[in-house]
């Protein structure tokens, strides 16, 4: 390129090589170990071709190995972020180290078979990456040095440390070259090509030139250093820690570098400020003459800004409060507030206790905290709360905000507002100001009938308690069918909807599916969409859609069977394939009822068991007109509760 030794320092020497075999001439760097492909004066980089692939014969457990640029002269280091570290191996974690710190690293895994290993190794993932940590891995090099240590560690439980080529390949190349240049060759699974590249493949690497710490200049280097456009030196004395190279430095200082013993100090030039660790990070400071004016304006504008901020916060708060009020009005209308007023208008005391503010219910439940959650059913979730009058309540929150759920909510409020019975949960009030309607019931603390009946213990509720609870439920249903102003069908009688207080007194709940009895001139209840629980559902109601009082009677009969057998109708299947009700009726008709009864009932119930079983069978008649009314059932159960002489030696047939 010119007279011998006409270069800045060793390593900047460029030589033209003219091969004798007719191949194109090559531009070589230094001692000729690297072919120069491109030189960039703008960012002080050089793209060279090297035999950058190294094959390591590592031990089975791992180890530390050296990797270097080989013949690259000292003024050159790897350009950071523009080169990447590539490994081809199985079940190994690799860490690239330099200057006492971690520079890069990755881990590679392999499948159990060579075939799946090869497929995984060359699989594209849609981002032009040849490696996806299967058979090989790639990682960007964020710090540039001329040499590195490669620490390899075997991952426990993996296959032996080798790849499909039998060794461990460590490759440093220009970022993206491995993906774009070799993707199609590797995809072809041409193992012969892969083998040949280990000895003859040239790999491009991006180098950055710099003057490293401790370089000894020769005599011809003692001439004055050139200067850049700002008049700053582009090189400094031996043992200097920072050296300007164009607009960048080896040590990351892009401002004024002050030499100190064994170290240096970097800062932006005088009259500049900003971040001196990045190129262009220093910018011209504001004219010092204006600093006093700026300070004065800042002090004067401080109170104004404070007033402005406080005013803005007050306005935002007021807007939020107005929005919340508007939402409450919207939800009140959406939840049929006017309709609810009409439903309770005929009794002032009901209308007064029905109204509960949303704010009070939020305080009562700690904003519906999950720790206050008691459970949930088909029509909502129940939370425990304490009202301002210290009443402990169960607050029911509808699950889904749809018209059907809102209609059921209004229906439940309308029904519960006219009910006052010792065996039916009491409604304290309701709230219509939330998106989801809310009901507040008296809190029953002792769980459900299902909880007490179906325990894991060998013995459950005593027979006397079961008979008393059955009678109380019968009284509640008889009250709903005949004692209220407008008769009500519950439509979902089951143990889960029967609550028990501390004295085991039964309380009927969950009236979301309940309906008023609206009878036409023919005496048939209006057809309605079928609702209820499978196993307790009246078959005639299920098939015809015609809801009658006897639908509750049938469900009550199933409840009696469950109390007698301690078996769940939704789960029980006999050896003949019959359900609980069919098996019960069959065994009762055959006189072999004890086969299905709860042994505790047989032991404690005596002749009363047979009478209760017969009553249950009458409630389970297929034809609705053959079933008794709930008033008749109530009278039969009360007769069983009447004190009478105890018969010895009684048994259940």
mmCIF file of C-alpha atoms in Angstrom, residues 191-576:
data_model
loop_
_atom_site.group_PDB
_atom_site.id
_atom_site.type_symbol
_atom_site.label_atom_id
_atom_site.label_comp_id
_atom_site.label_asym_id
_atom_site.label_seq_id
_atom_site.Cartn_x
_atom_site.Cartn_y
_atom_site.Cartn_z
ATOM 1 C CA UNK A 191 -22.875 -33.293 7.211
ATOM 2 C CA UNK A 192 -19.928 -33.472 4.807
ATOM 3 C CA UNK A 193 -20.114 -29.717 4.280
ATOM 4 C CA UNK A 194 -20.276 -29.168 8.015
ATOM 5 C CA UNK A 195 -17.194 -31.331 8.443
ATOM 6 C CA UNK A 196 -15.265 -29.482 5.736
ATOM 7 C CA UNK A 197 -16.027 -26.066 7.234
ATOM 8 C CA UNK A 198 -14.121 -27.048 10.369
ATOM 9 C CA UNK A 199 -10.845 -26.767 8.521
ATOM 10 C CA UNK A 200 -11.468 -24.553 5.517
ATOM 11 C CA UNK A 201 -14.339 -22.207 6.342
ATOM 12 C CA UNK A 202 -13.579 -18.469 6.545
ATOM 13 C CA UNK A 203 -15.596 -16.606 9.160
ATOM 14 C CA UNK A 204 -16.137 -12.817 9.040
ATOM 15 C CA UNK A 205 -15.352 -10.869 12.216
ATOM 16 C CA UNK A 206 -15.821 -7.157 12.926
ATOM 17 C CA UNK A 207 -12.736 -5.590 14.556
ATOM 18 C CA UNK A 208 -12.391 -2.192 16.215
ATOM 19 C CA UNK A 209 -9.046 -0.442 16.238
ATOM 20 C CA UNK A 210 -7.766 1.173 19.412
ATOM 21 C CA UNK A 211 -4.530 1.834 21.241
ATOM 22 C CA UNK A 212 -4.583 -0.445 24.287
ATOM 23 C CA UNK A 213 -3.024 0.290 27.687
ATOM 24 C CA UNK A 214 0.716 -0.315 27.964
ATOM 25 C CA UNK A 215 1.747 -0.323 24.304
ATOM 26 C CA UNK A 216 5.403 0.648 23.768
ATOM 27 C CA UNK A 217 5.864 2.916 20.774
ATOM 28 C CA UNK A 218 8.893 2.440 18.539
ATOM 29 C CA UNK A 219 11.143 5.292 17.379
ATOM 30 C CA UNK A 220 9.202 5.947 14.228
ATOM 31 C CA UNK A 221 6.051 6.393 16.334
ATOM 32 C CA UNK A 222 7.466 9.319 18.336
ATOM 33 C CA UNK A 223 6.319 11.846 15.805
ATOM 34 C CA UNK A 224 3.522 14.281 16.958
ATOM 35 C CA UNK A 225 0.102 12.663 17.123
ATOM 36 C CA UNK A 226 -2.480 13.915 14.619
ATOM 37 C CA UNK A 227 -5.395 15.938 15.926
ATOM 38 C CA UNK A 228 -9.112 15.702 15.255
ATOM 39 C CA UNK A 229 -11.397 18.560 14.177
ATOM 40 C CA UNK A 230 -11.811 19.711 17.788
ATOM 41 C CA UNK A 231 -8.049 19.927 18.272
ATOM 42 C CA UNK A 232 -7.920 16.929 20.613
ATOM 43 C CA UNK A 233 -5.176 14.311 20.372
ATOM 44 C CA UNK A 234 -6.100 10.998 18.802
ATOM 45 C CA UNK A 235 -3.407 9.151 20.757
ATOM 46 C CA UNK A 236 -1.569 9.759 23.990
ATOM 47 C CA UNK A 237 1.478 8.552 25.859
ATOM 48 C CA UNK A 238 2.411 5.038 26.880
ATOM 49 C CA UNK A 239 0.452 3.680 29.910
ATOM 50 C CA UNK A 240 -2.464 6.058 29.281
ATOM 51 C CA UNK A 241 -5.786 4.531 30.372
ATOM 52 C CA UNK A 242 -7.965 6.243 27.793
ATOM 53 C CA UNK A 243 -7.159 7.001 24.192
ATOM 54 C CA UNK A 244 -9.210 8.913 21.655
ATOM 55 C CA UNK A 245 -9.713 7.099 18.406
ATOM 56 C CA UNK A 246 -11.784 9.403 16.189
ATOM 57 C CA UNK A 247 -14.959 9.922 18.274
ATOM 58 C CA UNK A 248 -14.648 6.807 20.485
ATOM 59 C CA UNK A 249 -12.295 5.457 23.147
ATOM 60 C CA UNK A 250 -11.128 2.118 24.385
ATOM 61 C CA UNK A 251 -12.298 2.833 27.929
ATOM 62 C CA UNK A 252 -15.697 4.346 27.183
ATOM 63 C CA UNK A 253 -14.809 8.040 27.692
ATOM 64 C CA UNK A 254 -16.228 10.356 25.047
ATOM 65 C CA UNK A 255 -15.458 13.627 26.856
ATOM 66 C CA UNK A 256 -12.233 15.108 28.285
ATOM 67 C CA UNK A 257 -10.023 12.419 29.832
ATOM 68 C CA UNK A 258 -7.763 13.424 32.731
ATOM 69 C CA UNK A 259 -4.860 11.065 33.424
ATOM 70 C CA UNK A 260 -4.417 10.007 37.060
ATOM 71 C CA UNK A 261 -1.903 7.563 38.604
ATOM 72 C CA UNK A 262 -3.135 4.125 37.663
ATOM 73 C CA UNK A 263 -6.523 5.419 36.505
ATOM 74 C CA UNK A 264 -8.252 8.321 34.780
ATOM 75 C CA UNK A 265 -11.183 10.733 35.152
ATOM 76 C CA UNK A 266 -13.669 11.519 32.394
ATOM 77 C CA UNK A 267 -15.980 14.524 32.068
ATOM 78 C CA UNK A 268 -17.654 16.647 29.404
ATOM 79 C CA UNK A 269 -15.527 19.497 27.948
ATOM 80 C CA UNK A 270 -15.833 22.940 29.505
ATOM 81 C CA UNK A 271 -19.052 24.620 28.433
ATOM 82 C CA UNK A 272 -20.710 21.245 27.781
ATOM 83 C CA UNK A 273 -22.864 18.955 29.898
ATOM 84 C CA UNK A 274 -24.557 15.577 29.559
ATOM 85 C CA UNK A 275 -23.529 11.900 29.397
ATOM 86 C CA UNK A 276 -19.830 11.561 28.519
ATOM 87 C CA UNK A 277 -20.000 7.726 28.331
ATOM 88 C CA UNK A 278 -21.772 7.684 24.942
ATOM 89 C CA UNK A 279 -20.851 9.281 21.605
ATOM 90 C CA UNK A 280 -22.511 12.694 21.241
ATOM 91 C CA UNK A 281 -23.692 12.576 24.841
ATOM 92 C CA UNK A 282 -22.188 15.978 25.725
ATOM 93 C CA UNK A 283 -24.152 19.026 24.589
ATOM 94 C CA UNK A 284 -23.561 22.760 24.894
ATOM 95 C CA UNK A 285 -24.556 24.263 28.237
ATOM 96 C CA UNK A 286 -26.936 27.188 28.625
ATOM 97 C CA UNK A 287 -25.244 30.583 28.674
ATOM 98 C CA UNK A 288 -24.115 31.128 32.282
ATOM 99 C CA UNK A 289 -25.195 34.737 32.047
ATOM 100 C CA UNK A 290 -28.807 33.651 31.944
ATOM 101 C CA UNK A 291 -28.573 31.373 34.975
ATOM 102 C CA UNK A 292 -29.686 34.082 37.420
ATOM 103 C CA UNK A 293 -32.725 34.877 35.302
ATOM 104 C CA UNK A 294 -33.599 31.204 35.109
ATOM 105 C CA UNK A 295 -33.307 30.805 38.892
ATOM 106 C CA UNK A 296 -35.474 33.874 39.460
ATOM 107 C CA UNK A 297 -38.160 32.670 37.115
ATOM 108 C CA UNK A 298 -38.090 29.244 38.754
ATOM 109 C CA UNK A 299 -38.559 30.702 42.248
ATOM 110 C CA UNK A 300 -41.350 33.008 41.089
ATOM 111 C CA UNK A 301 -43.204 30.305 39.199
ATOM 112 C CA UNK A 302 -42.980 27.728 42.032
ATOM 113 C CA UNK A 303 -46.087 28.893 43.986
ATOM 114 C CA UNK A 304 -48.038 29.256 40.754
ATOM 115 C CA UNK A 305 -47.199 25.712 39.753
ATOM 116 C CA UNK A 306 -48.203 24.450 43.221
ATOM 117 C CA UNK A 307 -51.580 26.186 42.985
ATOM 118 C CA UNK A 308 -52.061 24.816 39.468
ATOM 119 C CA UNK A 309 -51.282 21.246 40.552
ATOM 120 C CA UNK A 310 -53.579 21.426 43.597
ATOM 121 C CA UNK A 311 -56.368 22.905 41.490
ATOM 122 C CA UNK A 312 -55.979 20.165 38.907
ATOM 123 C CA UNK A 313 -56.148 17.463 41.608
ATOM 124 C CA UNK A 314 -59.314 18.981 43.077
ATOM 125 C CA UNK A 315 -60.948 19.152 39.650
ATOM 126 C CA UNK A 316 -60.036 15.518 38.934
ATOM 127 C CA UNK A 317 -61.458 14.447 42.310
ATOM 128 C CA UNK A 318 -64.696 16.316 41.677
ATOM 129 C CA UNK A 319 -65.034 14.763 38.215
ATOM 130 C CA UNK A 320 -64.487 11.277 39.654
ATOM 131 C CA UNK A 321 -67.164 11.862 42.300
ATOM 132 C CA UNK A 322 -69.627 13.083 39.685
ATOM 133 C CA UNK A 323 -68.855 10.098 37.487
ATOM 134 C CA UNK A 324 -69.402 7.717 40.414
ATOM 135 C CA UNK A 325 -72.770 9.326 41.201
ATOM 136 C CA UNK A 326 -73.805 9.101 37.554
ATOM 137 C CA UNK A 327 -72.847 5.419 37.482
ATOM 138 C CA UNK A 328 -74.879 4.730 40.632
ATOM 139 C CA UNK A 329 -77.921 6.401 39.073
ATOM 140 C CA UNK A 330 -77.385 4.396 35.883
ATOM 141 C CA UNK A 331 -77.083 1.112 37.758
ATOM 142 C CA UNK A 332 -80.134 1.929 39.882
ATOM 143 C CA UNK A 333 -82.210 2.372 36.725
ATOM 144 C CA UNK A 334 -80.607 -0.651 35.068
ATOM 145 C CA UNK A 335 -81.444 -2.814 38.088
ATOM 146 C CA UNK A 336 -85.102 -1.884 37.880
ATOM 147 C CA UNK A 337 -85.134 0.532 40.802
ATOM 148 C CA UNK A 338 -88.546 1.916 39.913
ATOM 149 C CA UNK A 339 -89.959 -1.609 39.664
ATOM 150 C CA UNK A 340 -88.578 -2.463 43.090
ATOM 151 C CA UNK A 341 -90.220 0.655 44.541
ATOM 152 C CA UNK A 342 -93.563 -0.507 43.162
ATOM 153 C CA UNK A 343 -93.090 -3.985 44.633
ATOM 154 C CA UNK A 344 -92.553 -2.687 48.165
ATOM 155 C CA UNK A 345 -94.736 0.429 48.035
ATOM 156 C CA UNK A 346 -97.692 -1.286 49.706
ATOM 157 C CA UNK A 347 -95.703 -1.615 52.960
ATOM 158 C CA UNK A 348 -93.723 1.355 54.239
ATOM 159 C CA UNK A 349 -91.642 -0.713 56.662
ATOM 160 C CA UNK A 350 -90.464 -2.997 53.839
ATOM 161 C CA UNK A 351 -89.593 -0.054 51.590
ATOM 162 C CA UNK A 352 -87.588 1.574 54.386
ATOM 163 C CA UNK A 353 -85.489 -1.480 55.267
ATOM 164 C CA UNK A 354 -84.951 -2.489 51.652
ATOM 165 C CA UNK A 355 -82.681 0.465 50.871
ATOM 166 C CA UNK A 356 -78.976 -0.101 51.670
ATOM 167 C CA UNK A 357 -76.297 2.170 50.243
ATOM 168 C CA UNK A 358 -73.456 0.668 48.226
ATOM 169 C CA UNK A 359 -70.928 2.474 50.433
ATOM 170 C CA UNK A 360 -72.240 0.674 53.532
ATOM 171 C CA UNK A 361 -72.009 -2.769 51.901
ATOM 172 C CA UNK A 362 -68.477 -2.020 50.710
ATOM 173 C CA UNK A 363 -67.453 -1.120 54.256
ATOM 174 C CA UNK A 364 -69.245 -4.171 55.641
ATOM 175 C CA UNK A 365 -67.257 -6.549 53.406
ATOM 176 C CA UNK A 366 -63.966 -4.618 53.244
ATOM 177 C CA UNK A 367 -64.709 -3.889 49.587
ATOM 178 C CA UNK A 368 -65.734 -7.529 48.950
ATOM 179 C CA UNK A 369 -62.417 -8.953 50.083
ATOM 180 C CA UNK A 370 -61.915 -12.639 49.219
ATOM 181 C CA UNK A 371 -61.276 -13.419 52.885
ATOM 182 C CA UNK A 372 -64.937 -12.497 53.516
ATOM 183 C CA UNK A 373 -66.186 -14.927 50.853
ATOM 184 C CA UNK A 374 -68.488 -17.607 52.293
ATOM 185 C CA UNK A 375 -69.259 -19.508 49.091
ATOM 186 C CA UNK A 376 -71.458 -19.327 46.036
ATOM 187 C CA UNK A 377 -74.356 -20.914 44.231
ATOM 188 C CA UNK A 378 -75.964 -20.862 40.842
ATOM 189 C CA UNK A 379 -77.267 -17.337 41.339
ATOM 190 C CA UNK A 380 -74.402 -15.502 43.025
ATOM 191 C CA UNK A 381 -71.459 -15.302 45.427
ATOM 192 C CA UNK A 382 -71.987 -14.796 49.176
ATOM 193 C CA UNK A 383 -69.821 -12.586 51.427
ATOM 194 C CA UNK A 384 -69.921 -12.056 55.193
ATOM 195 C CA UNK A 385 -70.340 -8.480 56.409
ATOM 196 C CA UNK A 386 -71.233 -6.356 59.443
ATOM 197 C CA UNK A 387 -73.633 -3.447 58.878
ATOM 198 C CA UNK A 388 -73.483 -0.122 60.696
ATOM 199 C CA UNK A 389 -76.239 -1.306 63.082
ATOM 200 C CA UNK A 390 -73.913 -4.243 63.994
ATOM 201 C CA UNK A 391 -76.125 -6.811 62.269
ATOM 202 C CA UNK A 392 -74.040 -9.660 60.842
ATOM 203 C CA UNK A 393 -75.306 -10.365 57.322
ATOM 204 C CA UNK A 394 -74.603 -12.580 54.338
ATOM 205 C CA UNK A 395 -74.337 -10.359 51.242
ATOM 206 C CA UNK A 396 -75.251 -12.044 47.968
ATOM 207 C CA UNK A 397 -73.641 -10.666 44.806
ATOM 208 C CA UNK A 398 -74.931 -11.734 41.395
ATOM 209 C CA UNK A 399 -72.352 -13.541 39.243
ATOM 210 C CA UNK A 400 -73.080 -12.161 35.760
ATOM 211 C CA UNK A 401 -74.391 -8.758 34.735
ATOM 212 C CA UNK A 402 -76.989 -9.829 32.195
ATOM 213 C CA UNK A 403 -80.694 -9.120 31.991
ATOM 214 C CA UNK A 404 -81.607 -12.635 33.124
ATOM 215 C CA UNK A 405 -79.541 -12.329 36.313
ATOM 216 C CA UNK A 406 -81.019 -8.894 37.053
ATOM 217 C CA UNK A 407 -84.542 -10.250 36.532
ATOM 218 C CA UNK A 408 -83.819 -13.109 38.959
ATOM 219 C CA UNK A 409 -82.465 -10.593 41.472
ATOM 220 C CA UNK A 410 -85.631 -8.484 41.263
ATOM 221 C CA UNK A 411 -87.689 -11.671 41.482
ATOM 222 C CA UNK A 412 -85.883 -12.742 44.657
ATOM 223 C CA UNK A 413 -86.335 -9.302 46.265
ATOM 224 C CA UNK A 414 -90.041 -9.269 45.407
ATOM 225 C CA UNK A 415 -90.570 -12.724 46.895
ATOM 226 C CA UNK A 416 -88.465 -12.252 50.014
ATOM 227 C CA UNK A 417 -90.021 -8.856 50.813
ATOM 228 C CA UNK A 418 -93.358 -10.510 51.713
ATOM 229 C CA UNK A 419 -91.952 -13.545 53.574
ATOM 230 C CA UNK A 420 -91.668 -13.747 57.359
ATOM 231 C CA UNK A 421 -91.132 -17.314 58.596
ATOM 232 C CA UNK A 422 -88.811 -18.794 61.204
ATOM 233 C CA UNK A 423 -87.568 -21.472 58.789
ATOM 234 C CA UNK A 424 -86.799 -19.104 55.882
ATOM 235 C CA UNK A 425 -83.773 -16.791 55.858
ATOM 236 C CA UNK A 426 -84.657 -13.165 56.516
ATOM 237 C CA UNK A 427 -83.861 -10.492 53.926
ATOM 238 C CA UNK A 428 -82.377 -7.383 55.596
ATOM 239 C CA UNK A 429 -82.265 -5.278 52.442
ATOM 240 C CA UNK A 430 -80.821 -4.743 48.989
ATOM 241 C CA UNK A 431 -78.647 -2.347 47.012
ATOM 242 C CA UNK A 432 -79.282 -1.242 43.443
ATOM 243 C CA UNK A 433 -76.427 1.270 43.089
ATOM 244 C CA UNK A 434 -73.811 -1.210 41.847
ATOM 245 C CA UNK A 435 -73.441 -2.799 38.434
ATOM 246 C CA UNK A 436 -74.061 -6.166 40.079
ATOM 247 C CA UNK A 437 -77.202 -6.272 42.287
ATOM 248 C CA UNK A 438 -76.632 -7.002 45.992
ATOM 249 C CA UNK A 439 -78.837 -8.643 48.665
ATOM 250 C CA UNK A 440 -78.216 -8.666 52.424
ATOM 251 C CA UNK A 441 -79.600 -11.701 54.313
ATOM 252 C CA UNK A 442 -79.375 -12.686 57.964
ATOM 253 C CA UNK A 443 -76.109 -14.544 58.558
ATOM 254 C CA UNK A 444 -76.497 -18.274 59.284
ATOM 255 C CA UNK A 445 -73.216 -19.484 60.728
ATOM 256 C CA UNK A 446 -73.478 -23.282 60.873
ATOM 257 C CA UNK A 447 -73.226 -24.286 57.222
ATOM 258 C CA UNK A 448 -75.718 -26.214 55.078
ATOM 259 C CA UNK A 449 -77.696 -29.405 55.618
ATOM 260 C CA UNK A 450 -75.460 -31.060 53.029
ATOM 261 C CA UNK A 451 -72.368 -30.210 55.098
ATOM 262 C CA UNK A 452 -73.792 -31.891 58.202
ATOM 263 C CA UNK A 453 -75.346 -34.894 56.446
ATOM 264 C CA UNK A 454 -72.486 -35.913 54.157
ATOM 265 C CA UNK A 455 -69.558 -35.939 56.557
ATOM 266 C CA UNK A 456 -66.637 -38.347 56.360
ATOM 267 C CA UNK A 457 -67.377 -39.614 59.874
ATOM 268 C CA UNK A 458 -69.245 -42.952 60.138
ATOM 269 C CA UNK A 459 -72.162 -41.273 61.963
ATOM 270 C CA UNK A 460 -74.042 -38.165 60.890
ATOM 271 C CA UNK A 461 -77.061 -36.247 62.200
ATOM 272 C CA UNK A 462 -79.122 -38.210 64.762
ATOM 273 C CA UNK A 463 -82.513 -39.475 63.605
ATOM 274 C CA UNK A 464 -84.396 -37.024 65.850
ATOM 275 C CA UNK A 465 -82.548 -34.087 64.243
ATOM 276 C CA UNK A 466 -83.161 -35.406 60.714
ATOM 277 C CA UNK A 467 -86.893 -35.806 61.416
ATOM 278 C CA UNK A 468 -87.140 -32.342 62.994
ATOM 279 C CA UNK A 469 -85.252 -30.697 60.090
ATOM 280 C CA UNK A 470 -87.521 -32.510 57.598
ATOM 281 C CA UNK A 471 -90.580 -31.193 59.439
ATOM 282 C CA UNK A 472 -89.222 -27.614 59.491
ATOM 283 C CA UNK A 473 -88.554 -27.671 55.746
ATOM 284 C CA UNK A 474 -92.055 -29.057 55.168
ATOM 285 C CA UNK A 475 -93.523 -26.191 57.210
ATOM 286 C CA UNK A 476 -91.557 -23.616 55.199
ATOM 287 C CA UNK A 477 -92.757 -25.047 51.872
ATOM 288 C CA UNK A 478 -96.362 -25.257 53.090
ATOM 289 C CA UNK A 479 -96.078 -21.594 54.118
ATOM 290 C CA UNK A 480 -94.809 -20.592 50.650
ATOM 291 C CA UNK A 481 -97.555 -22.545 48.865
ATOM 292 C CA UNK A 482 -100.558 -21.494 50.932
ATOM 293 C CA UNK A 483 -99.893 -18.838 53.582
ATOM 294 C CA UNK A 484 -98.362 -15.884 51.692
ATOM 295 C CA UNK A 485 -100.370 -13.315 49.741
ATOM 296 C CA UNK A 486 -99.186 -14.665 46.391
ATOM 297 C CA UNK A 487 -98.122 -18.352 46.585
ATOM 298 C CA UNK A 488 -94.495 -19.090 45.683
ATOM 299 C CA UNK A 489 -92.825 -22.174 44.168
ATOM 300 C CA UNK A 490 -89.203 -22.502 45.333
ATOM 301 C CA UNK A 491 -88.144 -24.705 42.378
ATOM 302 C CA UNK A 492 -84.699 -25.684 43.777
ATOM 303 C CA UNK A 493 -85.177 -27.702 46.992
ATOM 304 C CA UNK A 494 -81.935 -29.507 47.943
ATOM 305 C CA UNK A 495 -79.667 -29.846 51.025
ATOM 306 C CA UNK A 496 -77.247 -27.185 49.737
ATOM 307 C CA UNK A 497 -80.056 -24.595 49.898
ATOM 308 C CA UNK A 498 -81.015 -25.493 53.483
ATOM 309 C CA UNK A 499 -78.959 -23.546 56.047
ATOM 310 C CA UNK A 500 -78.606 -24.591 59.704
ATOM 311 C CA UNK A 501 -78.048 -22.213 62.610
ATOM 312 C CA UNK A 502 -76.194 -23.020 65.828
ATOM 313 C CA UNK A 503 -79.262 -24.891 67.166
ATOM 314 C CA UNK A 504 -79.522 -26.874 63.878
ATOM 315 C CA UNK A 505 -82.742 -25.040 63.006
ATOM 316 C CA UNK A 506 -83.433 -25.273 59.270
ATOM 317 C CA UNK A 507 -83.489 -22.058 57.195
ATOM 318 C CA UNK A 508 -84.550 -22.275 53.543
ATOM 319 C CA UNK A 509 -82.513 -20.032 51.203
ATOM 320 C CA UNK A 510 -81.658 -19.212 47.558
ATOM 321 C CA UNK A 511 -84.888 -17.957 46.009
ATOM 322 C CA UNK A 512 -83.291 -16.835 42.734
ATOM 323 C CA UNK A 513 -85.109 -19.531 40.763
ATOM 324 C CA UNK A 514 -88.416 -19.162 42.650
ATOM 325 C CA UNK A 515 -91.613 -18.106 40.904
ATOM 326 C CA UNK A 516 -95.047 -16.808 41.868
ATOM 327 C CA UNK A 517 -97.882 -19.281 41.203
ATOM 328 C CA UNK A 518 -99.890 -17.781 38.321
ATOM 329 C CA UNK A 519 -102.720 -20.194 37.506
ATOM 330 C CA UNK A 520 -104.842 -19.798 34.378
ATOM 331 C CA UNK A 521 -108.529 -20.620 34.100
ATOM 332 C CA UNK A 522 -107.844 -24.333 33.519
ATOM 333 C CA UNK A 523 -105.861 -24.613 36.743
ATOM 334 C CA UNK A 524 -102.543 -25.298 34.970
ATOM 335 C CA UNK A 525 -99.501 -23.236 35.931
ATOM 336 C CA UNK A 526 -98.053 -21.199 33.060
ATOM 337 C CA UNK A 527 -95.295 -22.911 31.091
ATOM 338 C CA UNK A 528 -91.800 -21.668 32.043
ATOM 339 C CA UNK A 529 -88.163 -22.373 31.218
ATOM 340 C CA UNK A 530 -87.005 -25.410 33.170
ATOM 341 C CA UNK A 531 -84.768 -24.590 36.152
ATOM 342 C CA UNK A 532 -83.528 -26.661 39.055
ATOM 343 C CA UNK A 533 -80.937 -29.289 39.951
ATOM 344 C CA UNK A 534 -80.693 -32.667 38.213
ATOM 345 C CA UNK A 535 -81.578 -35.434 40.657
ATOM 346 C CA UNK A 536 -84.096 -33.257 42.525
ATOM 347 C CA UNK A 537 -86.024 -32.053 39.458
ATOM 348 C CA UNK A 538 -89.652 -33.134 38.960
ATOM 349 C CA UNK A 539 -89.717 -35.409 35.837
ATOM 350 C CA UNK A 540 -93.116 -34.079 34.718
ATOM 351 C CA UNK A 541 -91.886 -30.484 34.979
ATOM 352 C CA UNK A 542 -88.700 -31.446 33.125
ATOM 353 C CA UNK A 543 -90.563 -33.037 30.183
ATOM 354 C CA UNK A 544 -93.579 -30.699 29.917
ATOM 355 C CA UNK A 545 -92.179 -27.400 31.215
ATOM 356 C CA UNK A 546 -95.362 -26.958 33.290
ATOM 357 C CA UNK A 547 -94.461 -25.780 36.795
ATOM 358 C CA UNK A 548 -96.855 -26.665 39.644
ATOM 359 C CA UNK A 549 -96.811 -26.807 43.433
ATOM 360 C CA UNK A 550 -96.296 -30.555 43.137
ATOM 361 C CA UNK A 551 -92.876 -29.868 41.553
ATOM 362 C CA UNK A 552 -91.699 -28.693 44.987
ATOM 363 C CA UNK A 553 -93.417 -31.734 46.542
ATOM 364 C CA UNK A 554 -91.368 -34.092 44.346
ATOM 365 C CA UNK A 555 -88.096 -32.304 45.203
ATOM 366 C CA UNK A 556 -89.022 -32.522 48.894
ATOM 367 C CA UNK A 557 -89.559 -36.280 48.496
ATOM 368 C CA UNK A 558 -86.042 -36.610 47.044
ATOM 369 C CA UNK A 559 -84.717 -34.622 50.016
ATOM 370 C CA UNK A 560 -86.377 -37.100 52.430
ATOM 371 C CA UNK A 561 -84.780 -40.031 50.560
ATOM 372 C CA UNK A 562 -81.373 -38.361 50.879
ATOM 373 C CA UNK A 563 -81.893 -37.893 54.634
ATOM 374 C CA UNK A 564 -82.899 -41.567 55.014
ATOM 375 C CA UNK A 565 -80.075 -43.042 52.911
ATOM 376 C CA UNK A 566 -77.293 -40.475 53.340
ATOM 377 C CA UNK A 567 -76.628 -40.803 49.599
ATOM 378 C CA UNK A 568 -76.538 -38.041 46.966
ATOM 379 C CA UNK A 569 -79.094 -38.505 44.144
ATOM 380 C CA UNK A 570 -76.815 -36.801 41.637
ATOM 381 C CA UNK A 571 -74.052 -39.390 42.216
ATOM 382 C CA UNK A 572 -75.731 -42.673 43.211
ATOM 383 C CA UNK A 573 -76.101 -45.474 40.633
ATOM 384 C CA UNK A 574 -77.157 -48.975 41.722
ATOM 385 C CA UNK A 575 -75.647 -52.215 40.407
ATOM 386 C CA UNK A 576 -78.723 -52.524 38.168
#
